[in-house]
PDB file of C-alpha atoms in Angstrom:
ATOM      1  CA  MET T   1      -0.208  -0.080   0.024  1.00 41.00           C
ATOM      2  CA  GLY T   2       1.683   3.497  -1.037  1.00 41.00           C
ATOM      3  CA  ARG T   3       1.579   6.201   1.147  1.00 38.00           C
ATOM      4  CA  ARG T   4      -1.331   8.479   1.506  1.00 38.00           C
ATOM      5  CA  PRO T   5      -0.724  12.267   0.781  1.00 34.00           C
ATOM      6  CA  GLY T   6       0.198  14.849   3.163  1.00 34.00           C
ATOM      7  CA  ARG T   7       0.937  12.220   5.675  1.00 35.00           C
ATOM      8  CA  PRO T   8       4.492  12.472   6.028  1.00 40.00           C
ATOM      9  CA  ARG T   9       6.170  10.291   9.011  1.00 45.00           C
ATOM     10  CA  ALA T  10       8.846  11.116  11.237  1.00 46.00           C
ATOM     11  CA  THR T  11      10.524   7.551  11.523  1.00 44.00           C
ATOM     12  CA  GLY T  12       9.956   7.114   7.707  1.00 45.00           C
ATOM     13  CA  ASP T  13       7.618   4.848   7.087  1.00 47.00           C
ATOM     14  CA  PRO T  14       6.894   3.708   4.155  1.00 43.00           C
ATOM     15  CA  HIS T  15       3.952   1.721   4.239  1.00 42.00           C
ATOM     16  CA  GLU T  16       2.201   4.455   6.445  1.00 48.00           C
ATOM     17  CA  GLN T  17       0.852   1.307   8.547  1.00 44.00           C
ATOM     18  CA  ARG T  18       0.530   3.252  11.844  1.00 59.00           C
ATOM     19  CA  ASP T  19      -2.643   5.608  11.735  1.00 88.00           C
ATOM     20  CA  THR T  20      -1.337   9.064  12.400  1.00 91.00           C
ATOM     21  CA  ARG T  21      -4.567  10.782  14.215  1.00 93.00           C
ATOM     22  CA  GLN T  22      -4.631   8.148  16.413  1.00 93.00           C
ATOM     23  CA  ASP T  23      -0.883   8.139  17.401  1.00 94.00           C
ATOM     24  CA  VAL T  24      -1.250  12.122  18.073  1.00 96.00           C
ATOM     25  CA  LEU T  25      -4.239  11.572  20.197  1.00 94.00           C
ATOM     26  CA  ASP T  26      -2.380   8.736  21.888  1.00 93.00           C
ATOM     27  CA  ALA T  27       0.728  10.899  22.232  1.00 95.00           C
ATOM     28  CA  ALA T  28      -1.092  14.043  23.009  1.00 95.00           C
ATOM     29  CA  ALA T  29      -3.614  12.346  25.894  1.00 92.00           C
ATOM     30  CA  ALA T  30      -0.019  11.005  27.555  1.00 92.00           C
ATOM     31  CA  LEU T  31       1.702  14.610  27.685  1.00 94.00           C
ATOM     32  CA  PHE T  32      -1.393  17.126  28.896  1.00 91.00           C
ATOM     33  CA  CYS T  33      -2.095  14.183  31.454  1.00 84.00           C
ATOM     34  CA  THR T  34       1.653  13.898  32.479  1.00 86.00           C
ATOM     35  CA  VAL T  35       2.865  17.307  31.934  1.00 89.00           C
ATOM     36  CA  GLY T  36       0.061  19.349  31.454  1.00 89.00           C
ATOM     37  CA  TYR T  37      -1.899  21.201  28.833  1.00 92.00           C
ATOM     38  CA  ALA T  38      -0.227  24.828  28.497  1.00 93.00           C
ATOM     39  CA  ALA T  39       3.258  23.055  28.416  1.00 95.00           C
ATOM     40  CA  THR T  40       2.885  20.798  25.711  1.00 95.00           C
ATOM     41  CA  SER T  41       3.938  22.179  22.369  1.00 96.00           C
ATOM     42  CA  THR T  42       2.547  20.424  19.180  1.00 95.00           C
ATOM     43  CA  ARG T  43       6.063  19.839  18.329  1.00 96.00           C
ATOM     44  CA  ALA T  44       6.087  17.415  21.621  1.00 97.00           C
ATOM     45  CA  VAL T  45       3.292  16.038  20.495  1.00 97.00           C
ATOM     46  CA  ALA T  46       4.544  14.956  17.267  1.00 96.00           C
ATOM     47  CA  ASP T  47       8.116  14.123  18.330  1.00 96.00           C
ATOM     48  CA  ARG T  48       6.130  11.710  20.772  1.00 96.00           C
ATOM     49  CA  ALA T  49       3.764  10.038  17.724  1.00 95.00           C
ATOM     50  CA  GLY T  50       7.065  10.182  15.232  1.00 95.00           C
ATOM     51  CA  VAL T  51       5.031  12.491  12.939  1.00 94.00           C
ATOM     52  CA  ARG T  52       6.667  15.765  11.409  1.00 94.00           C
ATOM     53  CA  GLN T  53       4.277  18.749  12.742  1.00 93.00           C
ATOM     54  CA  ALA T  54       2.722  19.566   9.974  1.00 93.00           C
ATOM     55  CA  SER T  55       0.997  15.897   9.854  1.00 93.00           C
ATOM     56  CA  ILE T  56      -0.746  17.303  12.852  1.00 95.00           C
ATOM     57  CA  TYR T  57      -3.097  19.532  11.171  1.00 93.00           C
ATOM     58  CA  HIS T  58      -4.290  17.461   8.439  1.00 92.00           C
ATOM     59  CA  HIS T  59      -6.193  16.138  11.017  1.00 94.00           C
ATOM     60  CA  PHE T  60      -6.356  19.102  14.029  1.00 96.00           C
ATOM     61  CA  THR T  61      -7.034  23.119  13.327  1.00 94.00           C
ATOM     62  CA  SER T  62      -5.222  23.668  16.832  1.00 95.00           C
ATOM     63  CA  LYS T  63      -4.090  22.016  19.967  1.00 96.00           C
ATOM     64  CA  ASP T  64      -7.147  23.314  21.041  1.00 95.00           C
ATOM     65  CA  ALA T  65      -9.303  20.415  18.635  1.00 96.00           C
ATOM     66  CA  ILE T  66      -7.058  17.838  20.078  1.00 96.00           C
ATOM     67  CA  LEU T  67      -7.922  18.184  23.387  1.00 95.00           C
ATOM     68  CA  LEU T  68     -11.923  18.647  22.481  1.00 95.00           C
ATOM     69  CA  ASP T  69     -11.170  14.961  20.697  1.00 95.00           C
ATOM     70  CA  LEU T  70     -10.017  14.049  23.287  1.00 92.00           C
ATOM     71  CA  LEU T  71     -12.496  15.310  26.009  1.00 91.00           C
ATOM     72  CA  LEU T  72     -15.338  14.573  23.669  1.00 93.00           C
ATOM     73  CA  GLY T  73     -13.286  10.915  23.222  1.00 89.00           C
ATOM     74  CA  SER T  74     -13.923  10.595  27.532  1.00 87.00           C
ATOM     75  CA  VAL T  75     -17.676  11.652  27.415  1.00 89.00           C
ATOM     76  CA  ARG T  76     -19.021  10.032  24.221  1.00 92.00           C
ATOM     77  CA  PRO T  77     -18.967   6.584  24.481  1.00 92.00           C
ATOM     78  CA  SER T  78     -20.596   6.543  28.040  1.00 92.00           C
ATOM     79  CA  LEU T  79     -23.214   8.622  26.233  1.00 95.00           C
ATOM     80  CA  GLU T  80     -24.138   6.774  23.918  1.00 94.00           C
ATOM     81  CA  LEU T  81     -24.884   3.649  26.107  1.00 94.00           C
ATOM     82  CA  ALA T  82     -27.225   6.021  28.853  1.00 95.00           C
ATOM     83  CA  ASP T  83     -29.096   7.109  25.309  1.00 94.00           C
ATOM     84  CA  ARG T  84     -29.363   3.545  24.122  1.00 93.00           C
ATOM     85  CA  LEU T  85     -30.747   2.101  27.737  1.00 92.00           C
ATOM     86  CA  ALA T  86     -32.759   5.274  28.001  1.00 90.00           C
ATOM     87  CA  THR T  87     -35.233   3.905  25.494  1.00 85.00           C
ATOM     88  CA  THR T  88     -34.908   0.451  26.718  1.00 83.00           C
ATOM     89  CA  ASP T  89     -38.372  -0.418  27.863  1.00 77.00           C
ATOM     90  CA  ASP T  90     -37.718  -4.157  28.864  1.00 82.00           C
ATOM     91  CA  ALA T  91     -35.521  -4.143  31.403  1.00 89.00           C
ATOM     92  CA  PRO T  92     -35.868  -2.862  34.977  1.00 92.00           C
ATOM     93  CA  ALA T  93     -34.441   0.758  36.060  1.00 94.00           C
ATOM     94  CA  ALA T  94     -32.103  -0.568  38.244  1.00 94.00           C
ATOM     95  CA  ALA T  95     -30.728  -3.126  35.898  1.00 95.00           C
ATOM     96  CA  ARG T  96     -30.178  -0.379  33.391  1.00 95.00           C
ATOM     97  CA  LEU T  97     -28.355   2.193  35.851  1.00 96.00           C
ATOM     98  CA  TRP T  98     -26.498  -0.798  36.952  1.00 95.00           C
ATOM     99  CA  ALA T  99     -24.906  -1.525  33.409  1.00 94.00           C
ATOM    100  CA  LEU T 100     -24.100   2.668  32.882  1.00 95.00           C
ATOM    101  CA  ALA T 101     -22.610   2.708  36.066  1.00 95.00           C
ATOM    102  CA  HIS T 102     -20.394  -0.619  34.747  1.00 93.00           C
ATOM    103  CA  ALA T 103     -19.425   0.461  31.558  1.00 92.00           C
ATOM    104  CA  ASP T 104     -18.577   3.895  32.516  1.00 91.00           C
ATOM    105  CA  VAL T 105     -16.142   2.481  35.487  1.00 91.00           C
ATOM    106  CA  LEU T 106     -14.432   0.062  32.758  1.00 90.00           C
ATOM    107  CA  LEU T 107     -14.164   2.979  30.584  1.00 87.00           C
ATOM    108  CA  LEU T 108     -12.363   5.168  33.068  1.00 84.00           C
ATOM    109  CA  THR T 109     -10.267   2.115  34.735  1.00 85.00           C
ATOM    110  CA  THR T 110      -9.619   0.260  30.960  1.00 83.00           C
ATOM    111  CA  SER T 111      -7.697   3.063  29.142  1.00 77.00           C
ATOM    112  CA  PRO T 112      -3.997   4.031  29.402  1.00 76.00           C
ATOM    113  CA  VAL T 113      -4.218   7.070  30.117  1.00 78.00           C
ATOM    114  CA  ASN T 114      -7.302   9.530  31.908  1.00 71.00           C
ATOM    115  CA  ILE T 115      -7.698  12.923  30.889  1.00 74.00           C
ATOM    116  CA  GLY T 116     -10.805  14.136  33.120  1.00 70.00           C
ATOM    117  CA  ALA T 117      -8.125  16.271  35.214  1.00 70.00           C
ATOM    118  CA  LEU T 118      -8.232  17.987  32.258  1.00 76.00           C
ATOM    119  CA  TYR T 119     -11.856  19.045  32.420  1.00 76.00           C
ATOM    120  CA  LEU T 120     -10.413  21.458  35.296  1.00 73.00           C
ATOM    121  CA  LEU T 121      -8.267  23.247  32.833  1.00 80.00           C
ATOM    122  CA  PRO T 122      -9.084  27.058  32.553  1.00 86.00           C
ATOM    123  CA  GLU T 123      -9.001  26.449  28.716  1.00 88.00           C
ATOM    124  CA  VAL T 124     -11.509  24.131  28.536  1.00 89.00           C
ATOM    125  CA  ASP T 125     -14.065  27.105  29.859  1.00 90.00           C
ATOM    126  CA  GLY T 126     -13.641  28.182  26.658  1.00 90.00           C
ATOM    127  CA  GLU T 127     -16.043  28.307  23.965  1.00 91.00           C
ATOM    128  CA  GLN T 128     -14.608  25.715  21.693  1.00 93.00           C
ATOM    129  CA  PHE T 129     -15.365  23.239  24.350  1.00 95.00           C
ATOM    130  CA  ALA T 130     -18.729  23.955  24.029  1.00 95.00           C
ATOM    131  CA  GLU T 131     -19.798  20.050  22.157  1.00 96.00           C
ATOM    132  CA  PHE T 132     -17.735  18.662  25.399  1.00 95.00           C
ATOM    133  CA  HIS T 133     -19.620  20.444  28.059  1.00 94.00           C
ATOM    134  CA  ALA T 134     -23.232  19.785  26.416  1.00 96.00           C
ATOM    135  CA  LEU T 135     -22.385  16.038  26.102  1.00 95.00           C
ATOM    136  CA  ARG T 136     -21.387  16.580  29.764  1.00 92.00           C
ATOM    137  CA  ASP T 137     -24.833  17.705  31.079  1.00 94.00           C
ATOM    138  CA  ARG T 138     -26.203  15.469  28.855  1.00 96.00           C
ATOM    139  CA  LEU T 139     -24.546  12.137  30.419  1.00 94.00           C
ATOM    140  CA  ARG T 140     -25.324  14.062  34.211  1.00 94.00           C
ATOM    141  CA  THR T 141     -29.091  14.389  32.815  1.00 96.00           C
ATOM    142  CA  ARG T 142     -29.339  10.623  31.727  1.00 96.00           C
ATOM    143  CA  TYR T 143     -27.795   8.868  34.946  1.00 96.00           C
ATOM    144  CA  ASP T 144     -30.108  11.766  37.204  1.00 96.00           C
ATOM    145  CA  GLU T 145     -32.967  10.052  35.749  1.00 96.00           C
ATOM    146  CA  LEU T 146     -32.260   6.632  35.936  1.00 96.00           C
ATOM    147  CA  ALA T 147     -31.439   7.139  39.704  1.00 95.00           C
ATOM    148  CA  ALA T 148     -34.880   8.477  40.250  1.00 94.00           C
ATOM    149  CA  GLN T 149     -36.565   6.002  38.071  1.00 94.00           C
ATOM    150  CA  VAL T 150     -34.894   3.238  40.512  1.00 94.00           C
ATOM    151  CA  LEU T 151     -35.905   5.365  43.226  1.00 93.00           C
ATOM    152  CA  ALA T 152     -39.730   5.161  41.989  1.00 92.00           C
ATOM    153  CA  ALA T 153     -39.836   1.622  41.442  1.00 92.00           C
ATOM    154  CA  LEU T 154     -38.132   0.683  45.475  1.00 91.00           C
ATOM    155  CA  ALA T 155     -40.478   3.281  46.612  1.00 89.00           C
ATOM    156  CA  ALA T 156     -43.987   1.682  44.462  1.00 88.00           C
ATOM    157  CA  ALA T 157     -42.038  -2.206  45.799  1.00 83.00           C
ATOM    158  CA  GLY T 158     -42.479  -1.568  49.234  1.00 78.00           C
ATOM    159  CA  GLU T 159     -38.473  -1.767  48.989  1.00 66.00           C
ATOM    160  CA  THR T 160     -37.656   2.092  50.307  1.00 60.00           C
ATOM    161  CA  PRO T 161     -35.597   2.302  53.732  1.00 55.00           C
ATOM    162  CA  ALA T 162     -36.772   4.282  56.663  1.00 46.00           C
ATOM    163  CA  THR T 163     -37.590   8.011  55.734  1.00 49.00           C
ATOM    164  CA  ASP T 164     -34.812   9.901  56.949  1.00 52.00           C
ATOM    165  CA  ASP T 165     -32.325   7.380  54.907  1.00 57.00           C
ATOM    166  CA  VAL T 166     -33.702   7.758  51.458  1.00 62.00           C
ATOM    167  CA  VAL T 167     -31.974   9.683  49.301  1.00 76.00           C
ATOM    168  CA  ALA T 168     -33.314  12.754  47.490  1.00 85.00           C
ATOM    169  CA  VAL T 169     -34.249  12.592  44.463  1.00 87.00           C
ATOM    170  CA  GLU T 170     -32.738  15.340  43.451  1.00 88.00           C
ATOM    171  CA  ALA T 171     -29.203  14.375  44.934  1.00 91.00           C
ATOM    172  CA  ALA T 172     -29.470  10.982  43.671  1.00 93.00           C
ATOM    173  CA  GLY T 173     -28.117  11.830  39.966  1.00 92.00           C
ATOM    174  CA  PRO T 174     -25.179  13.796  41.730  1.00 93.00           C
ATOM    175  CA  LEU T 175     -23.892  10.984  44.085  1.00 94.00           C
ATOM    176  CA  VAL T 176     -24.292   7.960  42.004  1.00 96.00           C
ATOM    177  CA  LEU T 177     -22.338   9.681  39.448  1.00 94.00           C
ATOM    178  CA  GLY T 178     -19.621  10.853  42.060  1.00 93.00           C
ATOM    179  CA  LEU T 179     -19.551   7.536  42.815  1.00 95.00           C
ATOM    180  CA  VAL T 180     -18.652   5.938  39.807  1.00 93.00           C
ATOM    181  CA  GLU T 181     -15.916   9.126  39.299  1.00 87.00           C
ATOM    182  CA  SER T 182     -14.498   7.920  42.445  1.00 88.00           C
ATOM    183  CA  VAL T 183     -12.420   5.668  41.102  1.00 86.00           C
ATOM    184  CA  ILE T 184     -10.525   8.371  39.607  1.00 80.00           C
ATOM    185  CA  LEU T 185      -9.236   9.612  42.957  1.00 81.00           C
ATOM    186  CA  ARG T 186      -8.406   6.013  43.799  1.00 84.00           C
ATOM    187  CA  ARG T 187      -5.956   5.371  40.374  1.00 78.00           C
ATOM    188  CA  ARG T 188      -4.442   9.130  41.009  1.00 73.00           C
ATOM    189  CA  ALA T 189      -3.683   7.944  44.681  1.00 75.00           C
ATOM    190  CA  GLY T 190      -1.659   4.720  43.414  1.00 77.00           C
ATOM    191  CA  GLU T 191      -4.313   2.262  43.851  1.00 82.00           C
ATOM    192  CA  ARG T 192      -3.938  -0.574  41.281  1.00 86.00           C
ATOM    193  CA  LEU T 193      -7.319  -1.718  40.352  1.00 85.00           C
ATOM    194  CA  ASP T 194      -8.856  -4.686  39.010  1.00 92.00           C
ATOM    195  CA  ALA T 195     -10.929  -3.268  36.602  1.00 91.00           C
ATOM    196  CA  ALA T 196     -13.517  -6.215  36.237  1.00 94.00           C
ATOM    197  CA  ALA T 197     -13.987  -6.658  39.969  1.00 95.00           C
ATOM    198  CA  VAL T 198     -14.175  -2.658  40.428  1.00 94.00           C
ATOM    199  CA  ALA T 199     -16.614  -2.070  37.800  1.00 94.00           C
ATOM    200  CA  ARG T 200     -19.224  -4.746  39.484  1.00 94.00           C
ATOM    201  CA  SER T 201     -18.539  -3.461  43.334  1.00 96.00           C
ATOM    202  CA  VAL T 202     -19.241   0.203  41.923  1.00 96.00           C
ATOM    203  CA  ALA T 203     -22.838  -0.815  40.035  1.00 95.00           C
ATOM    204  CA  ASP T 204     -23.706  -3.057  43.111  1.00 95.00           C
ATOM    205  CA  GLY T 205     -23.184   0.121  45.294  1.00 96.00           C
ATOM    206  CA  VAL T 206     -24.681   2.331  43.230  1.00 96.00           C
ATOM    207  CA  LEU T 207     -27.934   0.857  43.639  1.00 95.00           C
ATOM    208  CA  ARG T 208     -26.950   0.319  47.699  1.00 94.00           C
ATOM    209  CA  LEU T 209     -26.605   4.241  47.495  1.00 94.00           C
ATOM    210  CA  LEU T 210     -30.074   4.053  46.458  1.00 94.00           C
ATOM    211  CA  GLY T 211     -31.790   2.061  48.830  1.00 92.00           C
ATOM    212  CA  GLY T 212     -31.678  -0.883  47.213  1.00 91.00           C
ATOM    213  CA  ASP T 213     -31.002  -4.476  49.843  1.00 90.00           C
ATOM    214  CA  ALA T 214     -29.138  -7.006  48.557  1.00 92.00           C
ATOM    215  CA  PRO T 215     -31.724  -9.716  46.399  1.00 90.00           C
ATOM    216  CA  THR T 216     -32.838  -5.725  45.020  1.00 89.00           C
ATOM    217  CA  VAL T 217     -29.059  -5.563  43.917  1.00 91.00           C
ATOM    218  CA  GLU T 218     -28.800  -8.910  42.974  1.00 91.00           C
ATOM    219  CA  ALA T 219     -31.585  -9.392  40.849  1.00 89.00           C
ATOM    220  CA  ALA T 220     -30.785  -5.881  38.757  1.00 88.00           C
ATOM    221  CA  HIS T 221     -27.412  -7.494  38.371  1.00 85.00           C
ATOM    222  CA  SER T 222     -29.017 -10.535  36.953  1.00 86.00           C
ATOM    223  CA  ALA T 223     -31.405  -8.777  34.407  1.00 85.00           C
ATOM    224  CA  SER T 224     -27.989  -6.397  33.873  1.00 81.00           C
ATOM    225  CA  ALA T 225     -26.302  -8.633  32.056  1.00 77.00           C
ATOM    226  CA  ASP T 226     -27.284  -9.146  28.695  1.00 71.00           C
ATOM    227  CA  LEU T 227     -27.572  -5.323  28.802  1.00 71.00           C
ATOM    228  CA  ALA T 228     -23.703  -5.114  29.445  1.00 52.00           C
ATOM    229  CA  SER T 229     -22.691  -7.445  27.313  1.00 55.00           C
ATOM    230  CA  ALA T 230     -24.146  -6.226  24.228  1.00 51.00           C
ATOM    231  CA  THR T 231     -23.026  -2.766  25.226  1.00 51.00           C
ATOM    232  CA  THR T 232     -19.903  -3.057  25.667  1.00 50.00           C
ATOM    233  CA  ALA T 233     -19.059  -4.175  22.604  1.00 48.00           C
ATOM    234  CA  ALA T 234     -20.728  -1.595  21.072  1.00 45.00           C
ATOM    235  CA  THR T 235     -19.158   1.001  23.308  1.00 46.00           C
ATOM    236  CA  PRO T 236     -15.832   2.669  21.682  1.00 49.00           C
ATOM    237  CA  PRO T 237     -13.023   2.496  23.868  1.00 52.00           C
ATOM    238  CA  PRO T 238     -11.484   6.232  24.427  1.00 51.00           C
ATOM    239  CA  PRO T 239      -8.564   7.871  23.031  1.00 50.00           C
ATOM    240  CA  GLY T 240      -5.424   5.956  24.419  1.00 47.00           C
ATOM    241  CA  VAL T 241      -7.443   2.068  23.447  1.00 40.00           C
ATOM    242  CA  GLN T 242      -5.463   2.511  19.353  1.00 42.00           C
ATOM    243  CA  GLU T 243      -8.970   1.878  18.087  1.00 40.00           C
ATOM    244  CA  PRO T 244      -9.170   4.867  15.715  1.00 35.00           C
ATOM    245  CA  ALA T 245     -12.506   6.268  14.638  1.00 38.00           C
ATOM    246  CA  GLU T 246     -12.757   6.977  10.719  1.00 37.00           C
ATOM    247  CA  ARG T 247     -12.496  10.831  10.694  1.00 34.00           C
ATOM    248  CA  ALA T 248     -12.762  12.912   7.691  1.00 36.00           C
ATOM    249  CA  PRO T 249      -9.414  14.654   7.398  1.00 35.00           C
ATOM    250  CA  ALA T 250      -9.216  18.946   7.400  1.00 35.00           C
ATOM    251  CA  THR T 251      -8.891  20.818   4.728  1.00 33.00           C
ATOM    252  CA  ALA T 252      -5.657  22.486   4.038  1.00 32.00           C
ATOM    253  CA  SER T 253      -8.293  26.596   4.481  1.00 32.00           C
ATOM    254  CA  ASP T 254      -8.940  24.768   8.361  1.00 34.00           C
ATOM    255  CA  ARG T 255      -5.755  24.100   9.399  1.00 32.00           C
ATOM    256  CA  ALA T 256      -4.361  26.374  11.750  1.00 34.00           C
ATOM    257  CA  PRO T 257      -0.540  28.411  11.432  1.00 33.00           C
ATOM    258  CA  LEU T 258       2.230  26.878  13.713  1.00 31.00           C
ATOM    259  CA  SER T 259       2.536  29.535  16.623  1.00 34.00           C
ATOM    260  CA  ALA T 260       5.419  30.460  18.513  1.00 34.00           C
ATOM    261  CA  SER T 261       4.333  28.622  21.460  1.00 35.00           C
ATOM    262  CA  ASP T 262       3.554  25.289  18.735  1.00 37.00           C
ATOM    263  CA  SER T 263       7.254  24.933  17.800  1.00 35.00           C
ATOM    264  CA  ALA T 264       8.966  25.325  21.707  1.00 35.00           C
ATOM    265  CA  PRO T 265      10.355  22.397  22.897  1.00 34.00           C
ATOM    266  CA  LEU T 266       9.148  20.145  25.119  1.00 32.00           C
ATOM    267  CA  PRO T 267      11.422  19.160  28.777  1.00 33.00           C
ATOM    268  CA  ALA T 268      12.781  15.642  28.060  1.00 34.00           C
ATOM    269  CA  SER T 269      11.237  14.805  31.457  1.00 32.00           C
ATOM    270  CA  GLY T 270       7.872  15.077  29.667  1.00 33.00           C
ATOM    271  CA  HIS T 271       8.337  11.732  27.159  1.00 30.00           C
ATOM    272  CA  ALA T 272       6.909   9.476  29.790  1.00 31.00           C
ATOM    273  CA  PRO T 273       5.859   6.012  28.396  1.00 28.00           C
ATOM    274  CA  LEU T 274       2.303   4.677  27.267  1.00 26.00           C
ATOM    275  CA  ALA T 275       0.738   1.798  29.577  1.00 31.00           C
ATOM    276  CA  THR T 276      -0.659  -0.765  28.498  1.00 28.00           C
ATOM    277  CA  PRO T 277      -4.425  -0.250  29.184  1.00 31.00           C
ATOM    278  CA  GLY T 278      -5.054  -0.018  32.688  1.00 31.00           C
ATOM    279  CA  ARG T 279      -5.519   3.550  31.789  1.00 31.00           C
ATOM    280  CA  ALA T 280      -2.758   3.344  35.192  1.00 31.00           C
ATOM    281  CA  PRO T 281       0.618   3.833  34.510  1.00 30.00           C
ATOM    282  CA  VAL T 282       1.197   6.702  33.273  1.00 32.00           C
ATOM    283  CA  SER T 283       4.688   7.800  34.995  1.00 32.00           C
ATOM    284  CA  ALA T 284       3.153  11.234  36.283  1.00 35.00           C
ATOM    285  CA  PRO T 285       0.184  11.550  38.384  1.00 37.00           C
ATOM    286  CA  ASP T 286      -2.531   9.742  37.377  1.00 41.00           C
ATOM    287  CA  ASP T 287      -6.167  10.929  36.692  1.00 41.00           C
ATOM    288  CA  GLY T 288      -9.990  10.484  35.849  1.00 46.00           C
ATOM    289  CA  ARG T 289     -12.777  11.833  34.100  1.00 52.00           C
ATOM    290  CA  GLY T 290     -13.496  15.094  36.408  1.00 41.00           C
ATOM    291  CA  ALA T 291     -13.835  14.949  39.836  1.00 37.00           C
ATOM    292  CA  PRO T 292     -13.686  17.894  41.733  1.00 35.00           C
ATOM    293  CA  SER T 293     -10.928  17.506  43.407  1.00 33.00           C
ATOM    294  CA  VAL T 294      -9.046  15.784  40.612  1.00 33.00           C
ATOM    295  CA  GLY T 295      -5.951  18.775  39.745  1.00 34.00           C
ATOM    296  CA  VAL T 296      -3.588  18.773  36.839  1.00 35.00           C
ATOM    297  CA  THR T 297       0.269  19.135  37.793  1.00 35.00           C
ATOM    298  CA  SER T 298       2.921  19.415  35.689  1.00 35.00           C
ATOM    299  CA  ALA T 299       5.720  18.922  35.437  1.00 34.00           C
TER     300      ALA T 299
END
């Protein structure tokens, strides 16, 4: 296969057998999460990805565009699953919430790097990241809806605990999402997580948080088995899992010119090796998908 035009590789790969776009995303994710966004130049990303700096602009208009793609990739798979579960009427609400929490925790614990702490960057407040904020708000809404449905089902079945222990409907969704994203802090603290075991325990814990007893949790887990297996296969991995999506390349007119900051070299200390799936071993502090207390540190 001949080399694709406009995508020269610094490594001299004559057949272009690797995917340049995915390589750039993988490199940027590792550097943004270890060195920091502001301290990472597009030249550093290109060096790590093994491509020429100009090749980045064949796929991304700017460094902001790379960050946006990474942010969207950390939310979109879970939102797509949540949207499908919202229209699945033949499964109890508890089973659907269990399946969403389970898949979301797997997403947070099985990719090489976590980019959630990047949510806290001041740059992410800019209008260029409005699409990301819209998707994240929709995911929160889906958690709110499912949590409210579970509370209603428990009340209808007479399984609601004592009044003082009932979770308020308006607090249910945020509490559930907070428990799901607690794996972020555990990984940041250096804990080595068994992704499958943690996903199961968190999904169970979500239902217990809402007042479900052991039989309720077990029934939801059993009912969600088909949902979980089907939706896990259908849910694409986030950036860094090396399963590139088909994307249209940017046109020449869309490409941003190189700026002085883009050409600034990155200190050698910023080049930490990418880890294998498990999302942990990036050598600098690991981070996750937006827990409020997680910050970004620069090397």
